[in-house]
Amino acid sequence: MKDTEIKRLLSANVICIFSIIITTVLPSLFLKNFSLLGTHLTWLCICSATVGTVNVVLHIILNPNPSSRRSSLAHKVARFLRSCVYFFMSCILFHGIIVLYGAPLIESVLETFLFAVLLSTFTTLHCLCLLGPNIHVWLRVFSKNGAMSIWDNNLQITSMCSVVGAWLGAFPIPLDWDRPWQVWPISCSLGATLGYVSGLLFAPLWIYWNRKKLTYKSR
Amino acid sequence: NARSAHACSKPLSVSFFPCRMQRAPVLLFLAWTCFLFFSAIGLFTSGFLLMRVELANHSSCSDALASPFRVDFGSCWLPRRFSRAILLIIDALKFEFARFDPSLREPHPYENKLGFLHELAIGQPRYGRLFRFRADPPTTTMQRIKGFTTGSLPTFIDAGSNFASYAIQEDNLVWQMAQNGKRVVFMGDDTWDGLFPGAFFRSYFFPSFNVKDLHTVDDGILQHLYQTVDGGEWDLLIAHFLGVDHCGHKHGPDHPEMAKKLSQMDEVHCLTTLANDTLLLVAGDHGMTGTGDHGGDTEEEVNAALFVYSKVPLFPAPPEPQTVPQVNLVPTLALLLGIPVPYSNIGEVMDDLFATEGDTATSVLAQLAAYNVNARQVDRFLHTYSLAAQDIPAEKLGRLQSLFSATVEEHEQVMAQAGFPELPQLERLRGQFRRYLWEARAVCAESWARFHPVRMVSGCALLTSSCLLCYIASRVSAGLSFSYRRLLWYPFLWGAAGAAGAGAMHLSGVATTDLLLLCSWAATASQVGFFWHCWAGHAGRSHAASARLPFGGLGLRQRLRVGLVPALGILLLRCGAMFSDSFVMAESQVVPFLLMSSVLLFVLGLHWNGPLREGSTKSWWLLGFLGIIVLTARLSGLFQQCREETPACRSSTLLAPLSKLQDPQAKNLSYALCLAVLASLAWGMRCWMRHYGNLNSPSAPVCFVRWGFPLLALGVGGFWAVTSGSEDDLAKLHAWVQLALVSFPRGVFALGAVGLLLLLCDPVTVFVRDSRNADPAMGAPIVSPSSQAELLHVIPQLYRRMQETLRSRLDAGKDRDRATVEAYGLGSVYSAALLIFLALLGFLLMMLHSERLSLAFLLLFLEAFALLWMQAYAVALSSSTSSSESEMFCCVNAYAVLLLYCNVFHPPLFSHLAPGSIYLVFLALHSICITFQINWFSSYQFSSLSHRWTTTQIAVGCPLLLLWPFLCEMPRSKGGKPKAEVSDREEQMMEMRLREAPEKFSAALLQLGLKYQIVLGAQLLACVLAAIILRRHLMVWKVFAPKFLFEAVGFVVSNIFLLLGIGLVMRVDCAVSAWFKRVILAQSR
């Protein structure tokens, strides 16, 4: 049973990776002057939107956490609205944290915010899809021995990788190489994306290697 | 007697010493490690930064150096040969760039580009000649400019110079020209503006810092050059081209860009249509390596080109390839133009240029005249220098002196001869002059212009081993089996033996040594002793308790996993950042980034391990303090001060003093804010002491807190008011203002000193209420102590009784009559003393800084306290003791990052050293913060330690100690109680617990001090390594060397204050012991 789960996870992750690759390649066919570095903001929007949509669709198709009880439409709508609010709040929170880390406060607000949206897409959106709008469950999952399925492990690894990638992306900014990708926030968003992709690749592998050790309590 | 079964008497501790607070050994051990670090720093510095004393003397026309000669009007010392000179300096003009070899088939991009030099040298061999121009290391532009204007060998630090500006204080060509009424016109590199501020008759400066910019300077010069030359309003025209150098840095010499740049330089051949009285010199200040860098002393870097040309015949003989040291330009140019040779010159005249038309003998006579003046000037300089500094060996000076006097005497004899002297004699004399000047220069170069690689490497090795020693010592002291006899006194003996050995070698004449070398020998020997004894002890114990191993492999992996990795990673990042000039320059952003990362990692790690999950109030407090830390870190960016290398950056306006503010409303507002900061400091201190019950104490420091602090605040505020007011507002009260300007600072400092003295005399701030109606139910009466050991057992009992009465009072307020002794503020004696000290220093520092920096101080205090509280809550949350150490490491690390944080206010630049003394004091404040934190933290760490320890005691079967875990748990279970009271009670117990097990307290203090030294030492080591590895880097004198210096000075100052802080803790401990004794005596009566 576990192996099939891992296969499902892997296929889902591979689809995510493909969606990211497509967002970097495909728009140049439709949009004039599109390039990853030159029109970075456009790419940020496209990438966030695509990854978000793909995640939601994948979640609906694969449905990793099938809930037993059926909920009413009103309940579903409320859940959806709450999720939207949560996502927006996480964008704001990420924006705040980025500014506290040293990003300019007033100049390039749009860039910072779009970067925050990208980070939220990589982390919060996953949480929302998988765990629902429930902070306590999130906090539980993001702690030692908190994962209850391989999906939770996957969530831990990808989120951490994207955040660490964004953090590492800040390192080349002060260097005096005068490269176009050293401009805020390009290196950070690229770092986050690369981190996310490597997390997507690494998570199934890690789970596969540790499949003997991973025992999950039932919910 | 069950009560006497106190922990101290239990055989748990393996220490050799009786159960007593080990005050002196801890201090001595830390002092010893400080000594190790200091000697390592000294050794490295002596190899890396060679010092030279700058003489302020100036030559003047009337100096009687050339008295035998009659000098015509307009010249000094020697008749001038030219009235004007053009000096074209092409930065990094390597000799290979200037050479022209028509036989080359496929020239490199940099070859055969300066055709005009070749044409002139070949076409008119007696009018122009190309020389190899040997630069002296360090081959950086600024040092070279200094070199060929003063004629000396500048080192990195020229002692005696004014650090606030780069301006040359020594006698130099430009100054001499101006002094003798000649007009100097300059165009090009704006470094000259800093070196010779206001010395030029006319100047055209162009920005030089951007290495990527190849054309601004050169185009600017070429635009002005020809019309200036044609205008004729100049006597010496200096043009400094930078394009070749920048092209080398950007593209390297072997690049088509270099060919273009050199071809552009070839355009200046128009200048060769000179007047007859004009001399043209084209010179490179240094060469470059194959990668286009310079700064070191390789052959490629020191080989520059010099081309000399004039319209009158200069050279008697056909050219032969010659090498000319760079300093030789100075006396040559000075004597040719008829001005005095700069005082500190050690160069030699280029004799070819002093030859005259006519027969050889006359020519040599003219050369001898120049040599004579030159030699007298060099001798005068050496004499003056040897009086000012001792770094040139005396025997060498003596030999030079005798050579000089012999030569000059012979010269005088020759001149006094009636007939015409013979040519061989003259030539021999010339050779003697040359030898004298050459040797003099060699002696100076040997002591000034070279790195000492051996000293550098050995200093670095000593530093590394000191860090290692600190690490091992901290691991050993954690194991409680720390033997001061083996690990402190024996190494002392080793060190003394080492020093004695070196001294004996010195005295017996085998090897010369100085104080620094002696110190480093002692340090090395004592380190060897430490490691040897440590290893011996380790080997002896290894078969015994393997769990107690100081460097056991088992514990290490766990520790690595628990939380050392983030802390260590941040430290490594910080160290790695020292190796990149960009990161050093961007330090004001990098440090907050790392600080933020480390605290976030700390909290996230805490969450990951579980304790934050409960959602208790403590977690919220923790998060709140995290927020405060992060916010203050970001806000401190408001006080950013820019480096000159980043032109886009603008320094914060908040750094300027209030008197520069124009708008009166803004001025009043900021003044009010500053006053609020002062008031909040005084008031906050008072509140803190009231909260912990120290404010009721009748002791002198408390009185000082009550009355002295407001007075201090008033004094500082008054001083600010006087200084920030504009002049004309206070014109009527001029006398009063002058009085206030003097009396306010004096008053504040005197008050501060009084406070410090009071604190040292009577640091115990405890209020005792003695109520006589003791309840017999409380237990057996305390017997009067008869011996020291018994006294030690009584103290905890007494304290416990106080605790019990307190508790019973809290539990049931009606049982007031049960209390025997109530001591308020006993739980925070240590902290109170340190805090008073800290606040005092805070006031004094605010006085020294400009007004609005007090806001920065407030931020700093806030941040420090938030970190302390965060740490406290984190320890309270995580009940497991295993992780406490790594957390502490993390926190100390965070603090060390914070320490570097003050770079935001004072970036490590020499031009910003004007407030340098203040910077030092600032560092001192930080160190006090750290010691304070260490003390505070050790109390917390200790609480967890003793917690575990008591449980083992229970197993042993000591019934009385059952009380302790209960007391520990109680405040935690009462989550509903007001937070302040809980922490109050915890705090009260915490610091008294330190007295419960003094040997653990001292071990914890020692360990924390050592860890702090490791963190700082690792950063220093990174700086040192960066300075060694990157000593050829373009930025070494601009970025890395200043960084190293500041880091080293910071290390020294903060370590001294670490010692002071720990000393203060020990003093408080002494006083508390005495106080307990007094109380017990009073009780027993």
mmCIF file of N, CA and C in Angstrom, chain B residues 25-41 462-463 465-471 473-474 482 487-488 492 523 526-527 530 1006 1009-1014 1051 1055 1058-1059:
data_model
loop_
_atom_site.group_PDB
_atom_site.id
_atom_site.type_symbol
_atom_site.label_atom_id
_atom_site.label_comp_id
_atom_site.label_asym_id
_atom_site.label_seq_id
_atom_site.Cartn_x
_atom_site.Cartn_y
_atom_site.Cartn_z
ATOM 1 N N PRO B 25 40.631 31.385 40.718
ATOM 2 C CA PRO B 25 41.039 30.547 39.587
ATOM 3 C C PRO B 25 40.240 30.804 38.324
ATOM 4 N N VAL B 26 38.952 31.038 38.460
ATOM 5 C CA VAL B 26 38.143 31.286 37.260
ATOM 6 C C VAL B 26 38.645 32.531 36.549
ATOM 7 N N LEU B 27 38.818 33.580 37.346
ATOM 8 C CA LEU B 27 39.301 34.831 36.757
ATOM 9 C C LEU B 27 40.673 34.637 36.127
ATOM 10 N N LEU B 28 41.516 33.895 36.847
ATOM 11 C CA LEU B 28 42.872 33.709 36.355
ATOM 12 C C LEU B 28 42.876 32.887 35.072
ATOM 13 N N PHE B 29 42.020 31.881 35.037
ATOM 14 C CA PHE B 29 41.982 31.058 33.831
ATOM 15 C C PHE B 29 41.557 31.901 32.638
ATOM 16 N N LEU B 30 40.522 32.704 32.839
ATOM 17 C CA LEU B 30 40.063 33.556 31.737
ATOM 18 C C LEU B 30 41.135 34.565 31.352
ATOM 19 N N ALA B 31 41.820 35.087 32.376
ATOM 20 C CA ALA B 31 42.884 36.047 32.073
ATOM 21 C C ALA B 31 43.983 35.375 31.279
ATOM 22 N N TRP B 32 44.238 34.119 31.629
ATOM 23 C CA TRP B 32 45.290 33.387 30.918
ATOM 24 C C TRP B 32 44.895 33.183 29.458
ATOM 25 N N THR B 33 43.643 32.770 29.218
ATOM 26 C CA THR B 33 43.227 32.587 27.813
ATOM 27 C C THR B 33 43.269 33.921 27.080
ATOM 28 N N CYS B 34 42.883 34.984 27.788
ATOM 29 C CA CYS B 34 42.977 36.314 27.166
ATOM 30 C C CYS B 34 44.417 36.591 26.755
ATOM 31 N N PHE B 35 45.330 36.270 27.659
ATOM 32 C CA PHE B 35 46.750 36.505 27.367
ATOM 33 C C PHE B 35 47.172 35.720 26.130
ATOM 34 N N LEU B 36 46.699 34.474 26.036
ATOM 35 C CA LEU B 36 47.049 33.662 24.865
ATOM 36 C C LEU B 36 46.571 34.354 23.592
ATOM 37 N N PHE B 37 45.317 34.777 23.615
ATOM 38 C CA PHE B 37 44.761 35.427 22.423
ATOM 39 C C PHE B 37 45.515 36.714 22.112
ATOM 40 N N PHE B 38 45.778 37.483 23.166
ATOM 41 C CA PHE B 38 46.413 38.781 22.933
ATOM 42 C C PHE B 38 47.797 38.602 22.325
ATOM 43 N N SER B 39 48.537 37.603 22.855
ATOM 44 C CA SER B 39 49.883 37.452 22.309
ATOM 45 C C SER B 39 49.808 36.973 20.863
ATOM 46 N N ALA B 40 48.800 36.135 20.559
ATOM 47 C CA ALA B 40 48.654 35.701 19.166
ATOM 48 C C ALA B 40 48.349 36.893 18.271
ATOM 49 N N ILE B 41 47.437 37.751 18.739
ATOM 50 C CA ILE B 41 47.098 38.940 17.948
ATOM 51 C C ILE B 41 48.335 39.809 17.759
ATOM 52 N N LEU B 462 49.007 30.254 16.533
ATOM 53 C CA LEU B 462 48.767 30.458 17.969
ATOM 54 C C LEU B 462 47.298 30.774 18.224
ATOM 55 N N LEU B 463 46.729 31.571 17.341
ATOM 56 C CA LEU B 463 45.313 31.927 17.481
ATOM 57 C C LEU B 463 44.448 30.677 17.351
ATOM 58 N N SER B 465 45.268 27.566 17.888
ATOM 59 C CA SER B 465 45.388 26.654 19.023
ATOM 60 C C SER B 465 44.732 27.256 20.259
ATOM 61 N N SER B 466 44.703 28.589 20.354
ATOM 62 C CA SER B 466 44.009 29.193 21.497
ATOM 63 C C SER B 466 42.515 28.896 21.425
ATOM 64 N N CYS B 467 41.958 28.995 20.214
ATOM 65 C CA CYS B 467 40.538 28.670 20.047
ATOM 66 C C CYS B 467 40.297 27.223 20.453
ATOM 67 N N LEU B 468 41.180 26.345 20.007
ATOM 68 C CA LEU B 468 41.049 24.923 20.318
ATOM 69 C C LEU B 468 41.116 24.711 21.826
ATOM 70 N N LEU B 469 42.052 25.424 22.449
ATOM 71 C CA LEU B 469 42.206 25.296 23.895
ATOM 72 C C LEU B 469 40.932 25.726 24.603
ATOM 73 N N CYS B 470 40.357 26.834 24.142
ATOM 74 C CA CYS B 470 39.123 27.302 24.770
ATOM 75 C C CYS B 470 38.040 26.254 24.638
ATOM 76 N N TYR B 471 37.968 25.653 23.458
ATOM 77 C CA TYR B 471 36.937 24.653 23.236
ATOM 78 C C TYR B 471 37.121 23.483 24.188
ATOM 79 N N ALA B 473 38.804 23.357 26.959
ATOM 80 C CA ALA B 473 38.618 23.753 28.355
ATOM 81 C C ALA B 473 37.138 23.861 28.690
ATOM 82 N N SER B 474 36.358 24.385 27.727
ATOM 83 C CA SER B 474 34.933 24.523 28.029
ATOM 84 C C SER B 474 34.285 23.148 28.118
ATOM 85 N N PHE B 482 37.045 19.545 36.523
ATOM 86 C CA PHE B 482 38.046 20.510 36.098
ATOM 87 C C PHE B 482 39.023 20.735 37.228
ATOM 88 N N LEU B 487 45.263 22.055 35.151
ATOM 89 C CA LEU B 487 45.000 22.760 33.903
ATOM 90 C C LEU B 487 45.280 24.249 33.970
ATOM 91 N N LEU B 488 45.607 24.752 35.145
ATOM 92 C CA LEU B 488 45.929 26.181 35.199
ATOM 93 C C LEU B 488 47.334 26.421 35.737
ATOM 94 N N PHE B 492 50.854 27.346 33.774
ATOM 95 C CA PHE B 492 51.532 28.585 34.160
ATOM 96 C C PHE B 492 53.025 28.334 34.295
ATOM 97 N N ALA B 523 53.274 31.979 25.828
ATOM 98 C CA ALA B 523 51.942 31.495 25.474
ATOM 99 C C ALA B 523 52.025 30.107 24.856
ATOM 100 N N SER B 526 52.899 27.505 27.521
ATOM 101 C CA SER B 526 51.826 27.184 28.446
ATOM 102 C C SER B 526 50.717 26.406 27.741
ATOM 103 N N GLN B 527 50.520 26.689 26.436
ATOM 104 C CA GLN B 527 49.524 25.912 25.687
ATOM 105 C C GLN B 527 49.945 24.466 25.584
ATOM 106 N N PHE B 530 49.225 22.867 28.763
ATOM 107 C CA PHE B 530 47.796 22.577 28.934
ATOM 108 C C PHE B 530 47.409 21.323 28.173
ATOM 109 N N LEU B 1006 32.946 29.970 34.086
ATOM 110 C CA LEU B 1006 34.152 29.714 33.305
ATOM 111 C C LEU B 1006 33.777 29.242 31.908
ATOM 112 N N GLY B 1009 32.375 32.056 29.812
ATOM 113 C CA GLY B 1009 33.436 32.958 29.373
ATOM 114 C C GLY B 1009 34.234 32.353 28.243
ATOM 115 N N LEU B 1010 34.556 31.073 28.372
ATOM 116 C CA LEU B 1010 35.347 30.411 27.342
ATOM 117 C C LEU B 1010 34.571 30.339 26.035
ATOM 118 N N LYS B 1011 33.288 30.052 26.123
ATOM 119 C CA LYS B 1011 32.516 29.940 24.882
ATOM 120 C C LYS B 1011 32.437 31.281 24.174
ATOM 121 N N TYR B 1012 32.280 32.301 24.987
ATOM 122 C CA TYR B 1012 32.259 33.635 24.394
ATOM 123 C C TYR B 1012 33.569 33.908 23.673
ATOM 124 N N GLN B 1013 34.652 33.493 24.310
ATOM 125 C CA GLN B 1013 35.956 33.690 23.665
ATOM 126 C C GLN B 1013 36.074 32.878 22.393
ATOM 127 N N ILE B 1014 35.494 31.684 22.387
ATOM 128 C CA ILE B 1014 35.576 30.869 21.173
ATOM 129 C C ILE B 1014 34.871 31.586 20.026
ATOM 130 N N PHE B 1051 38.066 42.654 20.039
ATOM 131 C CA PHE B 1051 38.299 41.437 20.818
ATOM 132 C C PHE B 1051 39.000 41.770 22.124
ATOM 133 N N ASN B 1055 37.167 41.457 25.725
ATOM 134 C CA ASN B 1055 37.662 40.464 26.672
ATOM 135 C C ASN B 1055 38.044 41.090 27.992
ATOM 136 N N LEU B 1058 34.918 41.558 29.689
ATOM 137 C CA LEU B 1058 34.419 40.264 30.170
ATOM 138 C C LEU B 1058 35.039 39.946 31.524
ATOM 139 N N LEU B 1059 36.349 40.142 31.594
ATOM 140 C CA LEU B 1059 37.038 39.897 32.862
ATOM 141 C C LEU B 1059 36.490 40.808 33.953
#
